[in-house]
Amino acid sequence: MELVRQARAHVARLDLSAAQAAVLDGQAHTARALWNLLHEYFTFRQGRFATLKDCDAAIRTARREIDWMGRLPAQAAQAVLKTYRQAWANFFNPGHPAGRPTFKGRLRTRLAVDVPQARDLQIKRVNRRWGAVNLPKAGRARFRWTKDLPGVTRGGPAGRITGARLVKDAHGRQVVFRTEALVAPAPAVHSGHPVGIDRGVIVALALSDGTMREHGPWLGNGEKEHLRRLEKKSARQRRTRPRGQPASHRLARTYDQIARLRATAKRRAVDWQHQTTTELAGTFSVVVVEDLKITNMVRSATGTVGNPGVNVAQKAGLNRSIAGEAWGRTVTLLEYKTSDRGGHVVKVPARGTSQTCHQCGHRDPAARDGIRYVCVNPACGWVGHADTNAAINIKNAAGTVVSGRGDLGTARSAKRQPPRAA
């Protein structure tokens, strides 16, 4: 059987000294500054965009004339240029949801440095728990060994490491290895059945077969109380800070503690999503979901001075709940996991799925009351869980459109709205 190449990423925790962490912080800030310089050079020329050749020449000149540019390895600088050019390509692609590239702020940008060439890494396993890797200009560092990497360990999976990315978050630094493994091709036909999935806030995932996939709160009661106290503390510290002055060291420590708690919640959410989507991808052949415009759904209800919004606080709470469920990430994980197993994901329009009875097709907004659905059609009268009803409608709508009146229309694919023209 001929093997196929499968590109994946593997994240591992780095164990760095204080000097190594300072070196990588400097490289990451330099990469961010280089992105901003490229953006200014690329967009603010005399009526035309700069070419790739112009940008490459500008980077080489800057590395010779600006001392602190030398902190960033040359290959990493070229990776910044490649990523920047790809950002513009995504923006001009009508089928891609990416927005226009912008400047990167110092405080809101995730610090990251690329290592595009795998030969510079020199990966080696040290013992059962740790491996070692070369970091450009930072030296040899240990990383947590949690799984065998393709082409590294004897007897491990076949393949190779194609590069890495060094990323910093609230819990420290991680190395993200780009792997290319040789695996058996996916089966031509998945043996499972199709399923419709309704994503919600009260019930995380409701399936058309009547089952549900739920989770508890991402933070415990003690952690929630700790987070609440830290947020109140940061508010007090901000009030005492003179306007225009940078944050104090105490306020910065408070921000770091808040960020660590929120990062913990996100890690638990991602772990649950990975386990749940793996189980769904292995069980069902076709997963049908709604093509939701999540960005539009989480817009603020504040309104304007002339036309103020209503129920602003309630809408803000709903927006936080939707963002906490990360519906888009769930679909992204399902897409590649079902593809690996011979299945696929189908997106259908969302209009009418939660207000239409799956038994008789009658649509009435009053039929849904919270999580309970009661069909108001006297000839039907179906009663059940509203999310299960929506999931069945989603499954039945594969290849069709649920119209505004609740009946099934002709087949039509759901297309993304193209981004704004440059």
Short mmCIF file of C-alpha atoms in Angstrom, two decimals:
data_model
loop_
_atom_site.label_atom_id
_atom_site.label_comp_id
_atom_site.label_asym_id
_atom_site.label_seq_id
_atom_site.Cartn_x
_atom_site.Cartn_y
_atom_site.Cartn_z
CA MET A 1 0.00 0.00 0.00
CA GLU A 2 1.35 3.39 -0.98
CA LEU A 3 1.62 5.76 1.99
CA VAL A 4 0.49 9.38 1.87
CA ARG A 5 2.04 12.43 3.53
CA GLN A 6 0.07 13.92 6.41
CA ALA A 7 1.03 17.38 7.66
CA ARG A 8 0.33 18.01 11.34
CA ALA A 9 1.58 20.15 14.22
CA HIS A 10 2.84 18.92 17.58
CA VAL A 11 3.02 21.27 20.57
CA ALA A 12 5.55 20.68 23.36
CA ARG A 13 6.43 22.72 26.44
CA LEU A 14 9.88 24.29 26.50
CA ASP A 15 12.10 24.40 29.59
CA LEU A 16 14.19 27.56 29.22
CA SER A 17 16.66 29.43 31.37
CA ALA A 18 16.09 33.11 32.12
CA ALA A 19 18.75 34.10 29.57
CA GLN A 20 17.21 31.94 26.85
CA ALA A 21 13.73 33.34 27.56
CA ALA A 22 15.09 36.89 27.26
CA VAL A 23 16.73 36.07 23.91
CA LEU A 24 13.51 34.60 22.51
CA ASP A 25 11.48 37.56 23.78
CA GLY A 26 13.84 39.91 21.95
CA GLN A 27 13.55 37.88 18.76
CA ALA A 28 9.75 37.85 18.97
CA HIS A 29 9.53 41.61 19.48
CA THR A 30 11.93 42.12 16.58
CA ALA A 31 9.75 39.90 14.38
CA ARG A 32 6.71 41.99 15.34
CA ALA A 33 8.56 45.22 14.58
CA LEU A 34 9.72 43.79 11.23
CA TRP A 35 6.09 42.96 10.36
CA ASN A 36 5.10 46.59 11.09
CA LEU A 37 7.98 47.94 9.02
CA LEU A 38 7.05 45.67 6.14
CA HIS A 39 3.43 46.77 6.37
CA GLU A 40 4.42 50.43 6.25
CA TYR A 41 6.86 49.86 3.39
CA PHE A 42 4.41 47.67 1.47
CA THR A 43 1.34 49.90 1.72
CA PHE A 44 2.67 53.48 1.91
CA ARG A 45 4.59 53.64 -1.33
CA GLN A 46 3.76 56.08 -4.10
CA GLY A 47 0.50 54.64 -5.36
CA ARG A 48 1.64 51.00 -5.67
CA PHE A 49 2.35 47.96 -3.54
CA ALA A 50 5.95 46.89 -3.07
CA THR A 51 7.06 43.73 -4.84
CA LEU A 52 8.56 40.71 -3.14
CA LYS A 53 11.97 41.69 -4.48
CA ASP A 54 11.62 45.20 -3.01
CA CYS A 55 10.63 43.83 0.41
CA ASP A 56 13.52 41.34 0.45
CA ALA A 57 16.00 44.08 -0.44
CA ALA A 58 14.54 46.33 2.28
CA ILE A 59 14.95 43.59 4.90
CA ARG A 60 18.58 43.01 3.94
CA THR A 61 19.30 46.74 4.11
CA ALA A 62 17.59 47.06 7.49
CA ARG A 63 19.61 44.15 8.93
CA ARG A 64 22.82 45.90 7.91
CA GLU A 65 21.88 49.37 9.14
CA ILE A 66 19.78 48.69 12.28
CA ASP A 67 21.64 47.01 15.14
CA TRP A 68 18.67 45.46 16.92
CA MET A 69 17.48 43.80 13.71
CA GLY A 70 20.37 41.38 14.12
CA ARG A 71 18.64 39.78 17.11
CA LEU A 72 16.32 38.00 14.68
CA PRO A 73 17.90 35.17 12.66
CA ALA A 74 17.96 35.76 8.91
CA GLN A 75 15.77 32.73 8.16
CA ALA A 76 13.20 33.91 10.72
CA ALA A 77 13.14 37.34 9.05
CA GLN A 78 12.43 35.71 5.70
CA ALA A 79 9.64 33.73 7.39
CA VAL A 80 8.05 37.01 8.55
CA LEU A 81 8.09 38.24 4.95
CA LYS A 82 6.56 34.98 3.71
CA THR A 83 3.81 35.12 6.35
CA TYR A 84 3.08 38.76 5.53
CA ARG A 85 2.77 38.05 1.81
CA GLN A 86 0.51 35.09 2.57
CA ALA A 87 -1.72 37.34 4.68
CA TRP A 88 -2.31 39.56 1.65
CA ALA A 89 -2.95 36.51 -0.56
CA ASN A 90 -5.58 35.29 1.92
CA PHE A 91 -7.20 38.73 1.98
CA PHE A 92 -7.51 38.91 -1.82
CA ASN A 93 -8.84 35.32 -2.01
CA PRO A 94 -12.67 35.60 -2.26
CA GLY A 95 -13.15 32.25 -0.54
CA HIS A 96 -10.98 33.08 2.48
CA PRO A 97 -12.40 34.81 5.58
CA ALA A 98 -9.17 36.66 6.44
CA GLY A 99 -9.31 40.42 6.83
CA ARG A 100 -6.88 43.06 5.64
CA PRO A 101 -3.40 42.83 7.26
CA THR A 102 -2.81 45.54 9.88
CA PHE A 103 -0.10 46.72 12.25
CA LYS A 104 0.67 44.51 15.25
CA GLY A 105 0.47 46.12 18.69
CA ARG A 106 3.08 45.41 21.35
CA LEU A 107 0.68 44.36 24.10
CA ARG A 108 -1.94 42.46 22.09
CA THR A 109 0.33 40.47 19.77
CA ARG A 110 1.19 36.87 20.52
CA LEU A 111 4.98 36.60 20.66
CA ALA A 112 6.23 34.02 18.16
CA VAL A 113 9.37 33.23 16.15
CA ASP A 114 9.63 30.87 13.19
CA VAL A 115 12.39 28.32 12.65
CA PRO A 116 11.68 27.45 9.00
CA GLN A 117 14.55 25.00 8.47
CA ALA A 118 14.40 21.70 10.35
CA ARG A 119 18.16 21.12 9.98
CA ASP A 120 18.78 23.89 12.53
CA LEU A 121 16.76 22.12 15.24
CA GLN A 122 18.92 19.01 15.81
CA ILE A 123 16.15 17.24 17.76
CA LYS A 124 17.20 14.42 20.07
CA ARG A 125 15.44 12.46 22.78
CA VAL A 126 17.22 12.75 26.15
CA ASN A 127 15.14 10.39 28.30
CA ARG A 128 11.59 9.18 28.72
CA ARG A 129 10.23 12.61 29.68
CA TRP A 130 12.45 15.12 27.88
CA GLY A 131 13.89 15.91 24.49
CA ALA A 132 16.45 18.50 23.38
CA VAL A 133 16.33 20.99 20.51
CA ASN A 134 18.59 23.74 19.17
CA LEU A 135 17.07 27.22 19.22
CA PRO A 136 18.77 29.75 16.89
CA LYS A 137 20.86 32.23 18.90
CA ALA A 138 19.46 30.80 22.17
CA GLY A 139 21.34 27.50 22.35
CA ARG A 140 20.28 24.02 23.38
CA ALA A 141 16.99 23.71 25.30
CA ARG A 142 14.87 20.91 26.68
CA PHE A 143 11.24 20.28 25.74
CA ARG A 144 8.62 17.96 27.19
CA TRP A 145 8.49 14.67 25.25
CA THR A 146 4.87 13.48 25.05
CA LYS A 147 4.83 11.58 21.73
CA ASP A 148 7.28 10.24 19.17
CA LEU A 149 8.11 12.65 16.36
CA PRO A 150 8.29 11.42 12.74
CA GLY A 151 11.82 10.66 11.61
CA VAL A 152 13.43 11.47 14.98
CA THR A 153 13.27 8.38 17.18
CA ARG A 154 14.40 4.94 16.10
CA GLY A 155 11.35 2.75 15.56
CA GLY A 156 9.03 5.76 15.60
CA PRO A 157 6.63 6.92 12.89
CA ALA A 158 8.01 7.44 9.40
CA GLY A 159 8.29 10.99 8.11
CA ARG A 160 10.22 14.14 8.98
CA ILE A 161 10.19 17.47 10.81
CA THR A 162 9.82 20.37 8.36
CA GLY A 163 10.22 23.29 10.80
CA ALA A 164 9.06 24.77 14.06
CA ARG A 165 7.54 27.84 15.64
CA LEU A 166 8.37 29.17 19.11
CA VAL A 167 5.27 30.60 20.76
CA LYS A 168 4.77 32.35 24.11
CA ASP A 169 1.53 32.33 26.09
CA ALA A 170 0.46 32.90 29.70
CA HIS A 171 1.86 29.53 30.81
CA GLY A 172 5.29 29.99 29.25
CA ARG A 173 6.84 29.02 25.92
CA GLN A 174 5.98 26.15 23.62
CA VAL A 175 7.66 24.78 20.54
CA VAL A 176 5.26 23.84 17.74
CA PHE A 177 6.89 21.26 15.47
CA ARG A 178 5.63 21.07 11.88
CA THR A 179 5.60 17.35 11.09
CA GLU A 180 5.08 15.41 7.89
CA ALA A 181 4.25 11.77 8.62
CA LEU A 182 3.81 8.89 6.18
CA VAL A 183 0.48 7.21 6.96
CA ALA A 184 -1.91 4.81 5.30
CA PRO A 185 -4.48 6.55 3.07
CA ALA A 186 -7.95 7.19 4.48
CA PRO A 187 -10.59 4.58 3.65
CA ALA A 188 -12.69 5.37 0.59
CA VAL A 189 -15.97 5.03 2.51
CA HIS A 190 -16.62 5.63 6.20
CA SER A 191 -18.64 2.86 7.81
CA GLY A 192 -20.64 5.17 10.08
CA HIS A 193 -23.95 6.95 9.63
CA PRO A 194 -24.53 10.67 8.92
CA VAL A 195 -25.41 12.97 11.79
CA GLY A 196 -26.57 16.54 12.27
CA ILE A 197 -25.07 18.64 15.05
CA ASP A 198 -26.60 21.75 16.61
CA ARG A 199 -24.10 23.92 18.46
CA GLY A 200 -25.48 25.79 21.44
CA VAL A 201 -24.72 27.54 24.71
CA ILE A 202 -26.84 25.58 27.21
CA VAL A 203 -26.08 22.26 25.46
CA ALA A 204 -22.69 22.34 23.80
CA LEU A 205 -23.43 19.82 21.01
CA ALA A 206 -26.83 18.25 20.35
CA LEU A 207 -26.88 15.36 17.87
CA SER A 208 -29.69 14.28 15.59
CA ASP A 209 -29.63 10.76 17.09
CA GLY A 210 -30.92 12.21 20.38
CA THR A 211 -27.60 12.16 22.25
CA MET A 212 -25.69 15.20 23.49
CA ARG A 213 -22.09 16.12 24.17
CA GLU A 214 -21.84 18.38 27.22
CA HIS A 215 -19.10 19.68 29.48
CA GLY A 216 -18.84 21.33 32.86
CA PRO A 217 -17.45 24.80 33.59
CA TRP A 218 -13.88 25.32 32.45
CA LEU A 219 -12.92 26.79 35.84
CA GLY A 220 -13.82 25.48 39.28
CA ASN A 221 -15.65 27.54 41.89
CA GLY A 222 -12.42 28.47 43.64
CA GLU A 223 -10.77 29.47 40.37
CA LYS A 224 -13.79 31.56 39.38
CA GLU A 225 -13.69 33.39 42.70
CA HIS A 226 -9.95 33.93 42.36
CA LEU A 227 -10.47 35.36 38.86
CA ARG A 228 -13.24 37.65 40.10
CA ARG A 229 -11.03 39.01 42.89
CA LEU A 230 -8.13 39.54 40.50
CA GLU A 231 -10.34 41.48 38.08
CA LYS A 232 -11.59 43.71 40.90
CA LYS A 233 -7.99 44.21 42.04
CA SER A 234 -6.88 45.20 38.53
CA ALA A 235 -9.75 47.71 38.35
CA ARG A 236 -8.59 49.34 41.61
CA GLN A 237 -5.01 49.47 40.40
CA ARG A 238 -6.04 51.06 37.10
CA ARG A 239 -7.97 53.79 38.89
CA THR A 240 -4.89 54.85 40.85
CA ARG A 241 -2.62 54.93 37.80
CA PRO A 242 -2.01 58.42 36.40
CA ARG A 243 -3.43 58.93 32.94
CA GLY A 244 -0.88 58.30 30.21
CA GLN A 245 1.54 56.44 32.48
CA PRO A 246 2.55 52.81 31.82
CA ALA A 247 1.20 50.01 33.99
CA SER A 248 2.97 49.46 37.31
CA HIS A 249 4.77 46.23 38.11
CA ARG A 250 1.96 45.27 40.52
CA LEU A 251 -0.69 45.81 37.85
CA ALA A 252 1.40 43.85 35.37
CA ARG A 253 1.60 40.93 37.83
CA THR A 254 -2.17 41.07 38.29
CA TYR A 255 -2.66 40.98 34.52
CA ASP A 256 -0.33 37.97 34.30
CA GLN A 257 -2.34 36.09 36.94
CA ILE A 258 -5.59 36.83 35.10
CA ALA A 259 -4.07 35.70 31.81
CA ARG A 260 -2.89 32.41 33.35
CA LEU A 261 -6.35 31.59 34.67
CA ARG A 262 -7.97 32.38 31.32
CA ALA A 263 -5.32 30.35 29.51
CA THR A 264 -6.09 27.42 31.82
CA ALA A 265 -9.76 27.63 30.89
CA LYS A 266 -8.89 27.71 27.21
CA ARG A 267 -6.62 24.67 27.50
CA ARG A 268 -9.39 22.68 29.14
CA ALA A 269 -11.85 23.77 26.45
CA VAL A 270 -9.48 22.76 23.64
CA ASP A 271 -8.80 19.41 25.32
CA TRP A 272 -12.54 18.67 25.55
CA GLN A 273 -13.05 19.72 21.93
CA HIS A 274 -10.24 17.45 20.74
CA GLN A 275 -11.57 14.42 22.61
CA THR A 276 -15.17 15.04 21.52
CA THR A 277 -14.41 15.70 17.85
CA THR A 278 -12.16 12.63 17.68
CA GLU A 279 -15.01 10.48 18.96
CA LEU A 280 -17.51 12.05 16.55
CA ALA A 281 -15.18 11.72 13.55
CA GLY A 282 -14.62 8.04 14.29
CA THR A 283 -18.34 7.31 14.74
CA PHE A 284 -20.08 9.19 11.93
CA SER A 285 -19.35 9.32 8.22
CA VAL A 286 -20.95 12.70 7.41
CA VAL A 287 -21.23 15.50 9.96
CA VAL A 288 -23.74 18.21 9.03
CA VAL A 289 -23.46 21.59 10.79
CA GLU A 290 -24.91 25.06 10.34
CA ASP A 291 -22.95 27.62 8.34
CA LEU A 292 -23.02 30.22 11.12
CA LYS A 293 -21.75 33.77 10.71
CA ILE A 294 -20.31 33.83 14.22
CA THR A 295 -18.72 37.28 13.82
CA ASN A 296 -22.16 38.75 13.15
CA MET A 297 -23.71 36.82 16.04
CA VAL A 298 -21.34 38.26 18.66
CA ARG A 299 -21.63 41.90 17.63
CA SER A 300 -22.33 44.38 20.42
CA ALA A 301 -25.90 45.61 20.97
CA THR A 302 -24.76 49.01 22.28
CA GLY A 303 -26.03 50.91 19.24
CA THR A 304 -25.39 54.60 18.70
CA VAL A 305 -26.13 57.83 20.58
CA GLY A 306 -29.11 58.52 18.35
CA ASN A 307 -30.33 54.92 18.36
CA PRO A 308 -29.16 53.21 21.57
CA GLY A 309 -29.47 49.46 21.88
CA VAL A 310 -31.64 47.49 24.30
CA ASN A 311 -30.72 44.60 26.61
CA VAL A 312 -27.05 45.48 26.14
CA ALA A 313 -25.84 43.64 29.26
CA GLN A 314 -27.79 40.47 28.38
CA LYS A 315 -26.43 40.50 24.83
CA ALA A 316 -22.89 40.97 26.16
CA GLY A 317 -23.31 37.91 28.37
CA LEU A 318 -24.61 35.88 25.44
CA ASN A 319 -21.65 37.01 23.34
CA ARG A 320 -19.22 35.83 26.03
CA SER A 321 -20.98 32.45 26.22
CA ILE A 322 -20.82 32.00 22.44
CA ALA A 323 -17.14 32.98 22.37
CA GLY A 324 -16.42 30.56 25.23
CA GLU A 325 -17.87 27.63 23.27
CA ALA A 326 -15.57 28.33 20.27
CA TRP A 327 -18.00 26.95 17.69
CA GLY A 328 -15.69 27.69 14.78
CA ARG A 329 -12.83 25.70 16.30
CA THR A 330 -15.13 22.70 16.77
CA VAL A 331 -15.94 22.65 13.05
CA THR A 332 -12.28 23.14 12.10
CA LEU A 333 -11.27 20.11 14.18
CA LEU A 334 -14.10 18.05 12.74
CA GLU A 335 -13.12 18.91 9.17
CA TYR A 336 -9.61 17.47 9.26
CA LYS A 337 -10.45 14.58 11.59
CA THR A 338 -13.36 13.35 9.48
CA SER A 339 -11.21 13.71 6.35
CA ASP A 340 -8.51 11.50 7.92
CA ARG A 341 -11.13 8.78 8.50
CA GLY A 342 -12.85 8.87 5.12
CA GLY A 343 -15.73 11.15 6.14
CA HIS A 344 -16.49 14.80 5.56
CA VAL A 345 -18.28 17.84 7.00
CA VAL A 346 -21.25 19.48 5.25
CA LYS A 347 -22.38 23.03 6.03
CA VAL A 348 -26.02 24.05 5.56
CA PRO A 349 -27.80 27.40 6.01
CA ALA A 350 -28.89 28.05 9.57
CA ARG A 351 -32.15 29.87 8.92
CA GLY A 352 -35.21 28.15 10.33
CA THR A 353 -33.55 25.06 11.79
CA SER A 354 -34.48 25.84 15.41
CA GLN A 355 -38.06 27.00 14.67
CA THR A 356 -39.18 24.25 12.28
CA CYS A 357 -40.71 20.95 13.37
CA HIS A 358 -38.75 18.09 11.86
CA GLN A 359 -41.84 15.86 11.81
CA CYS A 360 -44.28 17.97 9.80
CA GLY A 361 -42.16 20.88 8.55
CA HIS A 362 -44.37 23.53 10.19
CA ARG A 363 -42.45 26.61 11.28
CA ASP A 364 -43.48 28.88 14.15
CA PRO A 365 -41.10 30.91 16.37
CA ALA A 366 -43.48 30.42 19.31
CA ALA A 367 -43.02 26.66 19.18
CA ARG A 368 -39.65 26.89 20.91
CA ASP A 369 -39.56 27.79 24.60
CA GLY A 370 -36.00 27.59 25.89
CA ILE A 371 -34.82 24.01 25.49
CA ARG A 372 -38.36 22.65 24.91
CA TYR A 373 -40.00 22.44 21.49
CA VAL A 374 -43.75 21.92 21.12
CA CYS A 375 -45.11 21.82 17.58
CA VAL A 376 -48.18 24.08 17.32
CA ASN A 377 -49.53 22.22 14.31
CA PRO A 378 -52.69 20.42 15.54
CA ALA A 379 -52.06 17.55 13.14
CA CYS A 380 -48.58 16.92 14.60
CA GLY A 381 -48.01 18.14 18.18
CA TRP A 382 -44.44 16.76 18.46
CA VAL A 383 -42.80 17.54 21.81
CA GLY A 384 -39.13 17.17 22.60
CA HIS A 385 -35.78 18.85 23.15
CA ALA A 386 -35.42 21.95 20.98
CA ASP A 387 -31.74 21.33 20.22
CA THR A 388 -32.41 17.74 19.14
CA ASN A 389 -35.17 19.00 16.83
CA ALA A 390 -32.74 21.56 15.35
CA ALA A 391 -30.06 18.89 14.89
CA ILE A 392 -32.50 16.67 12.95
CA ASN A 393 -33.44 19.63 10.74
CA ILE A 394 -29.75 20.30 10.13
CA LYS A 395 -29.17 16.69 9.12
CA ASN A 396 -32.20 16.71 6.79
CA ALA A 397 -31.10 20.01 5.23
CA ALA A 398 -27.89 18.56 3.78
CA GLY A 399 -27.95 19.56 0.11
CA THR A 400 -31.08 21.69 0.53
CA VAL A 401 -32.05 25.08 1.96
CA VAL A 402 -34.47 25.67 4.80
CA SER A 403 -36.52 28.57 3.52
CA GLY A 404 -38.08 31.36 5.52
CA ARG A 405 -41.41 29.52 5.56
CA GLY A 406 -39.98 26.30 6.90
CA ASP A 407 -40.29 24.18 3.75
CA LEU A 408 -37.35 22.61 1.94
CA GLY A 409 -36.24 24.42 -1.19
CA THR A 410 -33.98 23.47 -4.03
CA ALA A 411 -30.35 22.48 -3.58
CA ARG A 412 -27.97 25.37 -3.19
CA SER A 413 -24.54 25.61 -1.59
CA ALA A 414 -23.86 28.08 1.20
CA LYS A 415 -21.08 30.46 0.16
CA ARG A 416 -18.95 32.73 2.31
CA GLN A 417 -19.27 36.42 1.90
CA PRO A 418 -16.18 37.70 0.04
CA PRO A 419 -13.92 40.12 1.95
CA ARG A 420 -13.79 43.79 1.12
CA ALA A 421 -11.77 44.74 -1.91
CA ALA A 422 -8.43 46.43 -1.37
#
